[in-house]
Coordinates of C-alpha atoms and ligand atoms in Angstrom, one line a residue:
X148 CA 0.0 0.0 0.0
X149 CA 2.2 2.7 -1.4
X150 CA 1.9 6.3 -0.1
X151 CA 3.2 9.0 -2.5
X152 CA 5.9 11.2 -0.9
X153 CA 3.9 14.3 -1.7
X154 CA 0.8 13.0 0.1
X155 CA 2.6 12.2 3.3
X156 CA 2.1 14.1 6.6
X157 CA 5.3 14.3 8.6
X158 CA 5.7 16.0 12.0
X159 CA 9.0 17.3 13.2
X160 CA 9.2 18.0 17.0
X161 CA 12.3 19.8 18.2
X162 CA 12.8 22.8 20.5
X163 CA 15.7 24.0 18.3
X164 CA 14.4 26.1 15.5
X165 CA 17.5 25.5 13.3
X166 CA 16.9 21.7 13.4
X167 CA 13.3 22.1 12.6
X168 CA 14.1 24.3 9.6
X169 CA 16.9 22.0 8.4
X170 CA 14.9 18.8 8.6
X171 CA 11.9 20.5 6.9
X172 CA 14.2 21.6 4.1
X173 CA 15.9 18.2 3.7
X174 CA 12.5 16.5 3.4
X175 CA 10.8 19.1 1.2
X176 CA 13.7 19.0 -1.3
X177 CA 13.3 15.3 -1.4
X178 CA 9.7 15.7 -2.4
X179 CA 8.0 14.9 0.9
X180 CA 4.8 17.0 1.3
X181 CA 2.8 18.3 4.2
X182 CA 5.6 18.9 6.7
X183 CA 4.5 20.2 10.1
X184 CA 6.8 21.4 12.9
X185 CA 6.3 21.7 16.7
X186 CA 8.6 23.5 19.1
X187 CA 7.2 21.8 22.3
X188 CA 5.4 18.8 23.5
X189 CA 2.1 20.8 23.9
X190 CA 2.3 22.0 20.3
X191 CA 3.1 18.4 19.1
X192 CA 0.2 16.9 21.0
X193 CA -2.2 19.6 19.7
X194 CA -1.1 18.7 16.1
X195 CA -1.3 15.0 16.7
X196 CA -4.9 15.4 17.9
X197 CA -5.8 17.2 14.7
X198 CA -3.9 15.4 12.0
X199 CA -3.3 11.7 11.0
X200 CA 0.5 11.7 10.6
X201 CA 2.5 9.1 8.6
X202 CA 5.7 9.8 10.5
X203 CA 6.8 11.7 13.5
X204 CA 10.5 12.7 14.0
X205 CA 11.0 13.9 17.6
X206 CA 14.0 15.0 19.7
X207 CA 14.2 13.0 22.8
X208 CA 14.9 16.1 24.9
X209 CA 12.4 18.9 24.6
X210 CA 12.2 22.0 26.6
X211 CA 10.6 21.2 29.9
X212 CA 9.6 17.7 28.7
X213 CA 10.9 14.5 27.1
X214 CA 10.3 12.7 23.8
X215 CA 9.3 9.6 25.8
X216 CA 6.3 11.5 27.1
X217 CA 5.3 12.0 23.5
X218 CA 5.7 8.2 22.9
X219 CA 3.6 7.4 26.0
X220 CA 0.9 9.7 24.8
X221 CA 0.9 8.1 21.4
X222 CA 0.7 4.6 23.0
X223 CA -2.1 5.5 25.4
X224 CA -4.3 7.2 22.9
X225 CA -3.8 4.4 20.3
X226 CA -2.5 6.7 17.6
X227 CA -1.0 4.7 14.8
X228 CA 2.2 6.2 13.3
X229 CA 5.9 5.4 13.3
X230 CA 8.0 7.6 15.5
X231 CA 11.7 8.1 15.0
X232 CA 13.5 9.6 18.1
X233 CA 16.6 11.8 17.7
X234 CA 19.0 11.5 20.6
X235 CA 21.4 14.2 21.5
X236 CA 24.1 11.8 22.5
X237 CA 24.2 8.0 22.2
X238 CA 22.5 7.2 25.4
X239 CA 21.6 3.5 25.2
X240 CA 19.2 3.6 28.1
X241 CA 17.0 6.3 26.8
X242 CA 17.2 4.9 23.3
X243 CA 16.2 1.4 24.6
X244 CA 13.4 3.0 26.6
X245 CA 12.2 4.8 23.5
X246 CA 12.0 1.5 21.5
X247 CA 10.3 -0.2 24.4
X248 CA 7.7 2.6 24.4
X249 CA 7.0 1.9 20.7
X250 CA 9.5 4.1 18.8
X251 CA 10.2 2.7 15.4
X252 CA 13.9 3.6 15.7
X253 CA 16.3 6.3 17.0
X254 CA 19.0 8.4 15.3
X255 CA 22.0 9.9 17.0
X256 CA 22.9 13.5 16.6
X257 CA 24.4 15.1 14.6
X258 CA 21.9 14.1 11.9
X259 CA 23.1 14.6 8.3
X260 CA 20.8 14.7 5.3
X261 CA 21.6 11.2 4.1
X262 CA 21.0 9.6 7.5
X263 CA 17.7 11.4 8.0
X264 CA 16.4 10.4 4.6
X265 CA 17.5 6.8 5.1
X266 CA 15.6 6.6 8.4
X267 CA 12.6 8.3 6.8
X268 CA 12.6 5.8 4.0
X269 CA 12.9 2.8 6.3
X270 CA 10.1 4.2 8.6
X271 CA 7.9 4.7 5.6
X272 CA 8.4 1.2 4.3
X273 CA 7.6 -0.1 7.7
X274 CA 4.5 2.1 7.9
X275 CA 3.2 1.0 4.5
X276 CA 3.6 -2.6 5.5
X277 CA 1.8 -1.9 8.8
X278 CA -1.1 -0.3 7.0
X279 CA -1.3 -3.1 4.6
X280 CA -1.4 -5.6 7.4
X281 CA -4.1 -3.7 9.2
X282 CA -6.2 -3.6 6.1
X283 CA -5.8 -7.3 5.5
X284 CA -6.7 -8.0 9.2
X285 CA -9.8 -5.9 8.8
X286 CA -10.8 -7.7 5.6
X287 CA -10.2 -11.0 7.2
X288 CA -12.3 -10.1 10.2
X289 CA -15.1 -8.9 8.0
X290 CA -14.9 -12.1 6.0
X291 CA -14.9 -14.2 9.1
X292 CA -18.0 -12.4 10.4
X293 CA -19.8 -13.0 7.1
X294 CA -18.9 -16.7 7.3
X295 CA -20.0 -16.9 10.8
X296 CA -23.4 -15.4 9.9
X297 CA -23.8 -17.8 7.0
X298 CA -22.6 -20.7 9.0
X299 CA -25.1 -19.9 11.7
X300 CA -28.1 -19.2 9.5
X301 CA -28.1 -22.1 7.0
X302 CA -30.6 -24.9 7.7
X303 CA -28.0 -27.5 6.9
X304 CA -25.9 -28.8 9.9
X305 CA -22.2 -28.0 9.4
X306 CA -19.4 -29.6 11.5
X307 CA -15.7 -29.0 11.1
X308 CA -13.1 -31.4 12.6
X309 CA -9.4 -31.4 12.7
X310 CA -7.2 -34.4 11.7
X311 CA -7.7 -35.9 15.2
X312 CA -11.5 -35.8 14.7
X313 CA -11.8 -33.2 17.3
X314 CA -14.7 -30.8 16.6
X315 CA -13.5 -27.4 15.8
X316 CA -16.9 -25.8 15.0
X317 CA -20.6 -26.7 15.0
X318 CA -23.2 -24.4 13.6
X319 CA -26.6 -23.9 15.4
X320 CA -28.4 -26.5 13.3
X321 CA -25.8 -29.1 14.1
X322 CA -26.2 -28.2 17.8
X323 CA -30.0 -28.6 17.5
X324 CA -29.8 -32.0 15.9
X325 CA -27.3 -33.3 18.3
X326 CA -29.6 -32.5 21.2
X327 CA -30.2 -29.9 23.9
X328 CA -26.9 -28.6 25.1
X329 CA -25.1 -31.6 23.6
X330 CA -23.2 -29.3 21.2
X331 CA -21.3 -27.6 24.0
X332 CA -20.1 -30.8 25.5
X333 CA -19.3 -32.7 22.4
X334 CA -15.5 -32.4 21.7
X335 CA -14.8 -35.4 19.6
X336 CA -16.8 -36.6 16.5
X337 CA -16.9 -40.0 18.1
X338 CA -19.0 -38.5 20.9
X339 CA -21.9 -37.7 18.5
X340 CA -24.8 -39.9 19.4
X341 CA -26.9 -42.3 17.2
X342 CA -26.9 -43.4 13.6
X343 CA -26.2 -39.9 12.4
X344 CA -23.1 -39.5 14.7
X345 CA -21.8 -42.9 13.5
X346 CA -22.3 -41.9 9.8
X347 CA -20.6 -38.5 10.4
X348 CA -17.6 -40.1 12.0
X349 CA -17.3 -42.6 9.1
X350 CA -17.5 -40.0 6.4
X351 CA -15.2 -37.5 8.1
X352 CA -12.6 -40.4 8.6
X353 CA -12.8 -41.1 4.9
X354 CA -12.3 -37.5 4.1
X355 CA -9.4 -37.1 6.5
X356 CA -7.6 -40.4 5.9
X357 CA -8.1 -40.9 2.2
X358 CA -8.6 -37.2 1.3
X359 CA -11.8 -38.2 -0.5
X360 CA -15.1 -36.4 -0.9
X361 CA -18.2 -38.2 0.3
X362 CA -21.4 -37.2 -1.5
X363 CA -25.1 -37.8 -0.7
X364 CA -24.6 -40.5 1.9
X365 CA -28.2 -41.1 3.0
X366 CA -28.8 -41.9 6.7
X367 CA -32.2 -42.8 8.2
X368 CA -32.4 -41.7 11.8
X369 CA -35.0 -40.3 14.3
X370 CA -35.8 -36.9 15.7
X371 CA -36.0 -36.3 19.4
X372 CA -39.8 -36.7 19.1
X373 CA -39.4 -40.1 17.5
X374 CA -40.4 -39.1 14.0
X375 CA -38.3 -40.5 11.2
X376 CA -35.7 -38.3 9.4
X377 CA -33.6 -38.8 6.3
X378 CA -30.3 -37.0 6.2
X379 CA -28.1 -36.5 3.2
X380 CA -24.4 -36.3 4.3
X381 CA -21.5 -34.7 2.5
X382 CA -17.9 -34.7 3.8
X383 CA -14.9 -33.0 2.2
X384 CA -11.3 -32.8 3.2
X385 CA -10.2 -29.4 4.7
X386 CA -7.0 -27.9 3.6
X387 CA -5.5 -24.7 5.1
X388 CA -4.0 -21.8 3.1
X389 CA -0.6 -23.5 2.7
X390 CA -2.4 -26.6 1.3
X391 CA -1.7 -28.5 4.5
X392 CA -4.2 -31.0 5.4
X393 CA -6.2 -29.6 8.3
X394 CA -9.3 -31.9 8.8
X395 CA -12.8 -32.3 7.3
X396 CA -16.0 -30.5 6.9
X397 CA -19.3 -32.3 7.2
X398 CA -22.6 -30.9 5.8
X399 CA -25.8 -32.7 6.8
X400 CA -29.1 -31.8 5.0
X401 CA -32.5 -32.9 6.2
X402 CA -34.3 -34.3 3.1
X403 CA -37.2 -35.9 4.9
X404 CA -40.2 -35.5 2.7
X405 CA -42.8 -34.3 5.2
X406 CA -46.4 -35.5 5.0
X407 CA -48.5 -33.2 2.9
X408 CA -50.3 -31.6 5.9
X409 CA -46.9 -30.5 7.3
X410 CA -46.3 -28.4 4.2
X411 CA -47.9 -25.1 3.6
X412 CA -51.2 -25.3 1.9
X413 CA -51.4 -23.4 -1.4
X414 CA -54.5 -21.2 -1.9
X415 CA -53.7 -20.6 -5.5
X416 CA -51.5 -22.2 -8.2
X417 CA -51.0 -21.2 -11.8
X418 CA -54.5 -19.7 -12.1
X419 CA -56.2 -22.3 -9.9
X420 CA -57.9 -21.1 -6.7
X421 CA -58.6 -23.5 -3.9
X422 CA -56.8 -24.9 -0.9
X423 CA -58.7 -28.2 -0.4
X424 CA -56.7 -31.3 0.2
X425 CA -57.8 -32.6 -3.2
X426 CA -56.5 -29.6 -5.0
X427 CA -53.2 -29.7 -3.0
X428 CA -52.7 -33.2 -4.5
X429 CA -53.4 -31.8 -8.0
X430 CA -50.9 -28.9 -7.5
X431 CA -48.2 -31.3 -6.2
X432 CA -48.8 -33.7 -9.2
X433 CA -48.7 -30.9 -11.7
X434 CA -45.5 -29.6 -10.1
X435 CA -43.8 -33.0 -10.2
X436 CA -45.1 -34.1 -13.6
X437 CA -44.7 -30.7 -15.2
X438 CA -40.9 -31.0 -15.2
X439 CA -40.9 -34.5 -16.7
X440 CA -41.3 -34.6 -20.5
X441 CA -44.0 -37.2 -20.5
X442 CA -47.5 -37.4 -22.0
X443 CA -50.2 -36.5 -19.5
X444 CA -53.9 -37.2 -19.7
X445 CA -56.0 -34.7 -17.8
X446 CA -59.5 -36.0 -16.8
X447 CA -62.4 -34.5 -15.0
X448 CA -65.9 -33.3 -15.5
X449 CA -66.6 -30.3 -17.7
X450 CA -65.5 -27.0 -16.1
X451 CA -63.2 -28.5 -13.5
X452 CA -60.1 -26.7 -14.9
X453 CA -58.5 -29.2 -17.4
X454 CA -57.3 -26.5 -19.7
X455 CA -55.9 -24.6 -16.7
X456 CA -54.1 -27.8 -15.7
X457 CA -52.6 -28.1 -19.2
X458 CA -51.4 -24.5 -19.0
X459 CA -49.9 -25.1 -15.5
X460 CA -48.1 -28.3 -16.7
X461 CA -46.6 -26.3 -19.6
X462 CA -45.7 -23.5 -17.2
X463 CA -43.9 -25.9 -14.9
X464 CA -41.9 -27.5 -17.8
X465 CA -38.7 -26.4 -19.5
X466 CA -40.8 -25.7 -22.6
X467 CA -42.5 -22.7 -21.0
X468 CA -40.5 -20.1 -23.1
X469 CA -42.6 -21.2 -26.1
X470 CA -46.3 -20.8 -26.3
X471 CA -48.7 -23.7 -25.5
X472 CA -50.5 -24.7 -28.6
X473 CA -54.2 -25.8 -28.2
X474 CA -56.4 -27.9 -30.4
X475 CA -60.0 -28.4 -29.6
X476 CA -60.6 -31.9 -31.1
X477 CA -64.4 -31.9 -30.5
X478 CA -65.0 -28.7 -32.4
X479 CA -63.8 -30.0 -35.8
X480 CA -64.8 -32.5 -38.4
X481 CA -62.2 -35.3 -39.1
X482 CA -60.7 -33.8 -42.2
X483 CA -60.4 -30.3 -40.8
X484 CA -58.8 -31.7 -37.6
X485 CA -56.4 -33.7 -39.6
X486 CA -55.1 -30.7 -41.5
X487 CA -55.3 -28.5 -38.4
X488 CA -53.0 -30.9 -36.6
X489 CA -50.7 -32.3 -39.3
X490 CA -50.8 -29.4 -41.8
X491 CA -51.3 -29.8 -45.5
X492 CA -49.7 -29.0 -48.8
X493 CA -51.3 -26.5 -51.2
X494 CA -53.8 -28.1 -53.5
X495 CA -54.0 -31.3 -51.5
X496 CA -57.8 -30.9 -51.2
X497 CA -60.4 -28.5 -52.5
X498 CA -59.9 -25.2 -50.7
X499 CA -56.3 -25.9 -49.7
X500 CA -55.1 -22.8 -51.6
X501 CA -51.7 -22.6 -49.7
X502 CA -49.4 -24.7 -47.5
X503 CA -50.3 -25.0 -43.9
X504 CA -47.7 -26.0 -41.3
X505 CA -50.2 -27.4 -38.7
X506 CA -50.3 -27.3 -35.0
X507 CA -47.8 -30.1 -34.4
X508 CA -45.2 -28.1 -36.3
X509 CA -46.2 -25.0 -34.4
X510 CA -45.8 -26.8 -31.2
X511 CA -42.2 -27.9 -32.0
X512 CA -40.1 -27.7 -28.8
X513 CA -43.3 -26.8 -26.9
X514 CA -46.5 -28.4 -25.7
X515 CA -49.6 -29.4 -27.7
X516 CA -52.8 -29.5 -25.7
X517 CA -55.4 -31.8 -27.3
X518 CA -58.7 -31.0 -25.7
X519 CA -61.6 -33.4 -25.9
X520 CA -59.4 -36.2 -27.1
X521 CA -62.2 -38.7 -26.5
X522 CA -64.0 -37.4 -29.5
X523 CA -61.5 -38.1 -32.3
X524 CA -62.3 -40.5 -35.1
X525 CA -60.6 -43.9 -35.4
X526 CA -58.5 -42.7 -38.3
X527 CA -57.3 -39.7 -36.3
X528 CA -56.6 -42.0 -33.4
X529 CA -54.3 -44.1 -35.6
X530 CA -52.5 -41.0 -37.0
X531 CA -51.9 -39.7 -33.5
X532 CA -50.7 -43.1 -32.2
X533 CA -48.1 -43.2 -35.1
X534 CA -47.0 -39.7 -34.2
X535 CA -46.6 -40.6 -30.5
X536 CA -44.6 -43.8 -31.5
X537 CA -42.4 -42.3 -34.1
X538 CA -42.3 -38.6 -33.2
X539 CA -42.7 -37.9 -37.0
X540 CA -45.8 -37.0 -39.1
X541 CA -46.6 -36.4 -42.7
X542 CA -48.7 -33.4 -43.6
X543 CA -51.7 -34.0 -45.7
X544 CA -50.7 -34.1 -49.4
X545 CA -47.0 -34.6 -48.7
X546 CA -44.7 -37.7 -48.8
X547 CA -41.8 -36.8 -46.6
X548 CA -42.3 -37.2 -42.8
X549 CA -41.3 -34.3 -40.5
X550 CA -39.8 -34.8 -37.1
X551 CA -40.8 -32.5 -34.2
X552 CA -40.2 -32.4 -30.5
X553 CA -43.6 -32.0 -29.0
X554 CA -45.0 -32.8 -25.6
X555 CA -48.6 -34.0 -25.7
X556 CA -51.1 -33.2 -23.0
X557 CA -54.6 -34.5 -23.7
X558 CA -57.8 -33.9 -21.9
X559 CA -61.2 -35.5 -21.8
X560 CA -64.3 -35.4 -19.7
X561 CA -65.6 -38.7 -20.9
X562 CA -64.6 -42.0 -19.4
X563 CA -61.9 -43.0 -21.9
X564 CA -61.5 -46.4 -20.2
X565 CA -65.1 -47.2 -20.9
X566 CA -64.7 -46.1 -24.5
X567 CA -61.7 -48.4 -24.8
X568 CA -63.8 -51.3 -23.3
X569 CA -66.6 -50.5 -25.7
X570 CA -64.1 -50.6 -28.6
X571 CA -64.6 -46.9 -29.4
X572 CA -61.1 -45.8 -28.5
X573 CA -57.8 -47.5 -29.3
X574 CA -56.3 -49.1 -26.2
X575 CA -52.7 -48.6 -27.4
X576 CA -53.3 -44.9 -27.9
X577 CA -55.1 -44.7 -24.5
X578 CA -52.0 -46.0 -22.7
X579 CA -49.7 -43.8 -24.8
X580 CA -51.6 -40.7 -23.7
X581 CA -52.1 -41.7 -20.2
X582 CA -48.5 -42.2 -19.1
X583 CA -49.6 -40.0 -16.2
X584 CA -53.2 -39.2 -15.4
X585 CA -54.2 -36.0 -13.5
X586 CA -57.8 -36.2 -12.4
X587 CA -59.5 -33.0 -11.5
X588 CA -62.1 -33.4 -8.8
X589 CA -65.6 -32.0 -9.3
X590 CA -66.4 -28.9 -7.3
X591 CA -69.0 -30.8 -5.2
X592 CA -66.2 -32.9 -3.7
X593 CA -64.2 -29.9 -2.6
X594 CA -66.8 -27.5 -1.3
X595 CA -64.3 -25.9 1.0
X596 CA -62.9 -24.2 -2.2
X597 CA -66.3 -22.6 -3.0
X598 CA -65.9 -19.5 -0.7
X599 CA -62.4 -18.9 -2.0
X600 CA -63.5 -19.3 -5.6
X601 CA -66.5 -17.0 -5.0
X602 CA -64.3 -14.3 -3.6
X603 CA -61.7 -14.9 -6.4
X604 CA -64.4 -14.4 -9.1
X605 CA -66.1 -11.5 -7.2
X606 CA -62.8 -9.6 -7.2
X607 CA -62.3 -10.4 -10.9
X608 CA -65.8 -9.2 -12.0
X609 CA -66.0 -6.3 -9.6
X610 CA -63.1 -4.8 -11.4
X611 CA -64.3 -5.8 -14.9
X612 CA -67.9 -4.5 -14.3
X613 CA -66.7 -1.5 -12.2
X614 CA -69.1 -2.0 -9.2
X615 CA -68.0 -1.8 -5.6
X616 CA -69.3 -5.3 -4.5
X617 CA -67.2 -6.5 -1.6
X618 CA -69.2 -9.2 0.1
X619 CA -71.6 -12.2 -0.2
X620 CA -74.3 -12.7 2.4
X621 CA -74.0 -15.8 4.6
X622 CA -77.4 -17.0 3.2
X623 CA -76.3 -16.7 -0.4
X624 CA -73.0 -18.4 0.4
X625 CA -74.8 -21.3 2.0
X626 CA -76.8 -21.8 -1.1
X627 CA -73.7 -21.6 -3.2
X628 CA -72.1 -24.3 -1.0
X629 CA -75.1 -26.5 -1.1
X630 CA -75.6 -26.5 -4.8
X631 CA -74.4 -29.5 -6.8
X632 CA -72.5 -27.6 -9.5
X633 CA -72.8 -29.9 -12.5
X634 CA -70.9 -27.3 -14.5
X635 CA -68.2 -27.1 -11.8
X636 CA -66.0 -24.0 -11.6
X637 CA -67.0 -22.7 -15.0
X638 CA -70.6 -22.6 -13.8
X639 CA -69.7 -21.0 -10.6
X640 CA -67.7 -18.3 -12.5
X641 CA -70.7 -17.5 -14.7
X642 CA -73.1 -17.5 -11.7
X643 CA -70.9 -14.9 -9.9
X644 CA -70.5 -12.9 -13.1
X645 CA -74.3 -12.8 -13.5
X646 CA -74.8 -11.9 -9.8
X647 CA -72.4 -9.1 -10.1
X648 CA -74.3 -7.7 -13.1
X649 CA -77.6 -7.9 -11.1
X650 CA -76.3 -6.6 -7.8
X651 CA -77.2 -3.1 -6.9
X652 CA -75.6 -3.0 -3.4
X653 CA -72.2 -3.7 -2.0
X654 CA -73.1 -7.4 -1.3
X655 CA -74.2 -10.3 -3.4
X656 CA -77.6 -11.5 -1.9
X657 CA -79.7 -14.6 -2.5
X658 CA -81.9 -12.6 -4.9
X659 CA -79.0 -12.2 -7.3
X660 CA -78.6 -15.9 -7.9
X661 CA -80.5 -18.1 -10.3
X662 CA -83.6 -19.8 -8.9
X663 CA -82.2 -23.3 -9.4
X664 CA -79.3 -22.6 -7.1
X665 CA -81.5 -21.2 -4.4
X666 CA -84.1 -24.0 -4.7
X667 CA -81.5 -26.7 -5.0
X668 CA -80.2 -25.7 -1.6
X669 CA -83.7 -26.0 0.0
X670 CA -84.3 -29.2 1.9
X671 CA -80.7 -30.3 1.4
X672 CA -78.4 -30.5 4.4
X673 CA -77.0 -27.1 5.4
X674 CA -73.2 -26.8 5.7
X675 CA -71.8 -25.4 8.9
X676 CA -71.2 -21.7 9.3
X677 CA -68.8 -20.5 6.6
X678 CA -66.0 -19.6 8.9
X679 CA -66.2 -23.0 10.7
X680 CA -66.0 -25.4 7.7
X681 CA -64.0 -28.5 8.4
X682 CA -63.1 -30.2 5.1
X683 CA -62.7 -33.6 6.6
X684 CA -66.2 -33.6 8.0
X685 CA -67.7 -32.6 4.6
X686 CA -69.3 -35.3 2.6
X687 CA -71.1 -35.1 -0.7
X688 CA -74.6 -33.7 -0.1
X689 CA -77.5 -36.0 -0.9
X690 CA -77.8 -36.2 -4.7
X691 CA -80.2 -33.6 -6.0
X692 CA -82.3 -34.1 -9.0
X693 CA -79.9 -32.3 -11.3
X694 CA -82.2 -29.6 -12.5
X695 CA -79.7 -28.2 -14.8
X696 CA -79.2 -31.6 -16.5
X697 CA -82.9 -32.3 -16.9
X698 CA -83.5 -29.2 -18.9
X699 CA -80.1 -29.1 -20.6
X700 CA -81.1 -30.3 -24.0
X701 CA -84.0 -27.9 -24.1
X702 CA -81.9 -25.1 -22.9
X703 CA -79.3 -25.7 -25.6
X704 CA -82.0 -25.8 -28.3
X705 CA -83.4 -22.6 -27.0
X706 CA -80.0 -20.9 -26.9
X707 CA -79.2 -22.0 -30.5
X708 CA -82.6 -20.8 -31.6
X709 CA -82.1 -17.5 -29.8
X710 CA -78.8 -16.9 -31.5
X711 CA -79.9 -18.1 -34.9
X712 CA -77.6 -21.1 -34.7
X713 CA -74.5 -19.1 -33.9
X714 CA -72.6 -21.6 -31.7
X715 CA -70.1 -19.1 -30.2
X716 CA -72.9 -16.8 -29.1
X717 CA -75.0 -19.8 -27.9
X718 CA -72.1 -21.1 -25.9
X719 CA -71.6 -17.7 -24.3
X720 CA -75.3 -17.5 -23.5
X721 CA -75.2 -20.9 -21.9
X722 CA -72.0 -20.1 -20.0
X723 CA -70.0 -22.9 -21.5
X724 CA -67.0 -23.4 -23.8
X725 CA -67.7 -23.8 -27.5
X726 CA -66.1 -27.3 -27.3
X727 CA -68.5 -28.2 -24.5
X728 CA -71.4 -27.0 -26.6
X729 CA -70.3 -29.1 -29.5
X730 CA -69.9 -32.1 -27.4
X731 CA -73.3 -31.7 -25.8
X732 CA -74.9 -31.1 -29.2
X733 CA -73.3 -34.3 -30.3
X734 CA -74.6 -36.1 -27.2
X735 CA -78.2 -34.8 -27.7
X736 CA -77.8 -35.3 -31.5
X737 CA -78.7 -31.8 -32.3
X738 CA -78.1 -30.6 -35.8
X739 CA -74.8 -28.8 -36.3
Ligands
ATP1029 N1 -59.7 -24.0 -9.5 C1 -60.0 -23.0 -10.3 N2 -59.7 -21.7 -9.9 C2 -60.0 -20.7 -10.7 N3 -60.6 -20.8 -11.9 C3 -60.9 -22.0 -12.3 C4 -60.6 -23.2 -11.6 N4 -61.0 -24.2 -12.2 C5 -61.5 -23.8 -13.4 N5 -61.5 -22.5 -13.4 C6 -62.0 -21.6 -14.5 O1 -63.2 -22.2 -14.9 C7 -63.3 -22.1 -16.3 C8 -63.3 -23.5 -16.9 O2 -62.0 -24.1 -16.8 P1 -61.4 -25.0 -17.9 O3 -61.7 -24.5 -19.3 O4 -60.0 -25.2 -17.6 O5 -62.2 -26.3 -17.6 P2 -62.2 -27.7 -18.5 O6 -62.2 -28.8 -17.5 O7 -61.2 -27.7 -19.5 O8 -63.7 -27.6 -19.1 P3 -64.2 -28.4 -20.4 O9 -64.2 -29.8 -20.1 O10 -65.6 -28.0 -20.5 O11 -63.4 -28.0 -21.6 C9 -62.1 -21.3 -16.8 O12 -62.6 -19.9 -16.8 C10 -61.1 -21.5 -15.7 O13 -60.3 -20.3 -15.6

């Protein structure tokens, strides 16, 4: 840590003016800057209190005082600065005392220019080294404190031992695991109790004796309360700064997979709302399966959130940077679906006036969501099976196959297994699609989610519609909780939207809900007070005559009539997806 001569602050203390002037001149000519002089001890102390000096040159005999008093003052006050004493005659005792009191060196009078400059150079060299040392010590201390904080705050247990397996350090987690107060008394790794202690000793011994790393050594042990715990141990040899072997460090991580109830419940997940146990399982499954590049079949009644699940699976996967591509298989006739999926060459059929890449191509390196997969024709089933087996497809009207990297997520609300059994769906395709199945539970099986969903949609529509609706009356909420919800969350969403449109106060009241919801609740078992719902005690309510199902065909007919056959408008009016409307029209054999 070099100091430039011109930047230095040097104090000359001498009661003889001629010496002060001579020394100052010698130093200034040599390029040293900021030279201060003091004629007495008092003057010197006053200057020392004001200025941080890099060097003090002081006569050992001052008028009415001594240079050693100056040294004592410097020592007592902790001022850091080398002091060179000038002795009038070579008195070894006073010189020795000066050095004992912390003087850097002493010069005997008479002092010529060369001697003075030589001493100044040496003192400066020493001062620079001192400053460098202090800086390094400060940095080391800072670093040590950081490490201490990290060491103490990590959830892993960390133990360091020396070559003799004596414990050098334990962090707070390690102390906790070892047991109450045990950490203070444990001095040797051999003293650690139980299976964990034994394993730590073995791994540390391997690290120390063979200088080997131990990775992911799994140990099954028990917590103080008797519950099982799985620990993953790592041990590594420790070497000090001169590469000498110093011992080992052991890091132990608790990887026990806690039972689901011990983990925090999620109230929402990728667009889903609901904290019921059934939905927690769905969230966990999506999270785990999302990352694996496998085909997934999402099942569940209409409106349970199958499309949301597909989007969540895509969002959890490494393909998330590219857009999810969706194909609604029920909404299209076979030929159209074929060219939609696989693409076509210009002129391959009437109306094919240009090349079309198709959704599979579009979904390359992404995910293709095939909604209503149960509705595809046998020919499409075969084409899809080939694609899943070979990862290649040939666009309509072309000869050369194309290879793409597409993850398939399919969804259905029909019982595909039954379709397979009835010979209406290929078994081989069924198993290809259903590598993993995610079943979304109907809303009536997770009524605990209803209040959360109601408030979720209330917030959404309040903002969209621009009304200040903040609440739902207890009576209305009870009806909502008692209803069977054949259309599941989608139906609930529409019911809340409709209620928000009708509401003219700050609350949604019974009168704002459709009559079938209010009457369906009558006579059925009441659920407990909203705030006191216990999901475990909740069972399915007695099956109601599903009013909305009884009149469904007629309602759809009416809606189609009212919209002049416009299926998009009819679907909107009915509060269902276009694909759902198509499926239902098929089911009731209504003309397309
Ligand atoms: N748990 C949920 N939380 C919030 N919104 C939900 C939830 N489940 C479904 N929804 C909403 O309900 C509507 C229907 O969901 P979605 O389209 O995913 O259902 P689906 O099972 O695919 O229906 P279908 O079988 O009729 O195609 C959407 O508006 C969706 O955002």
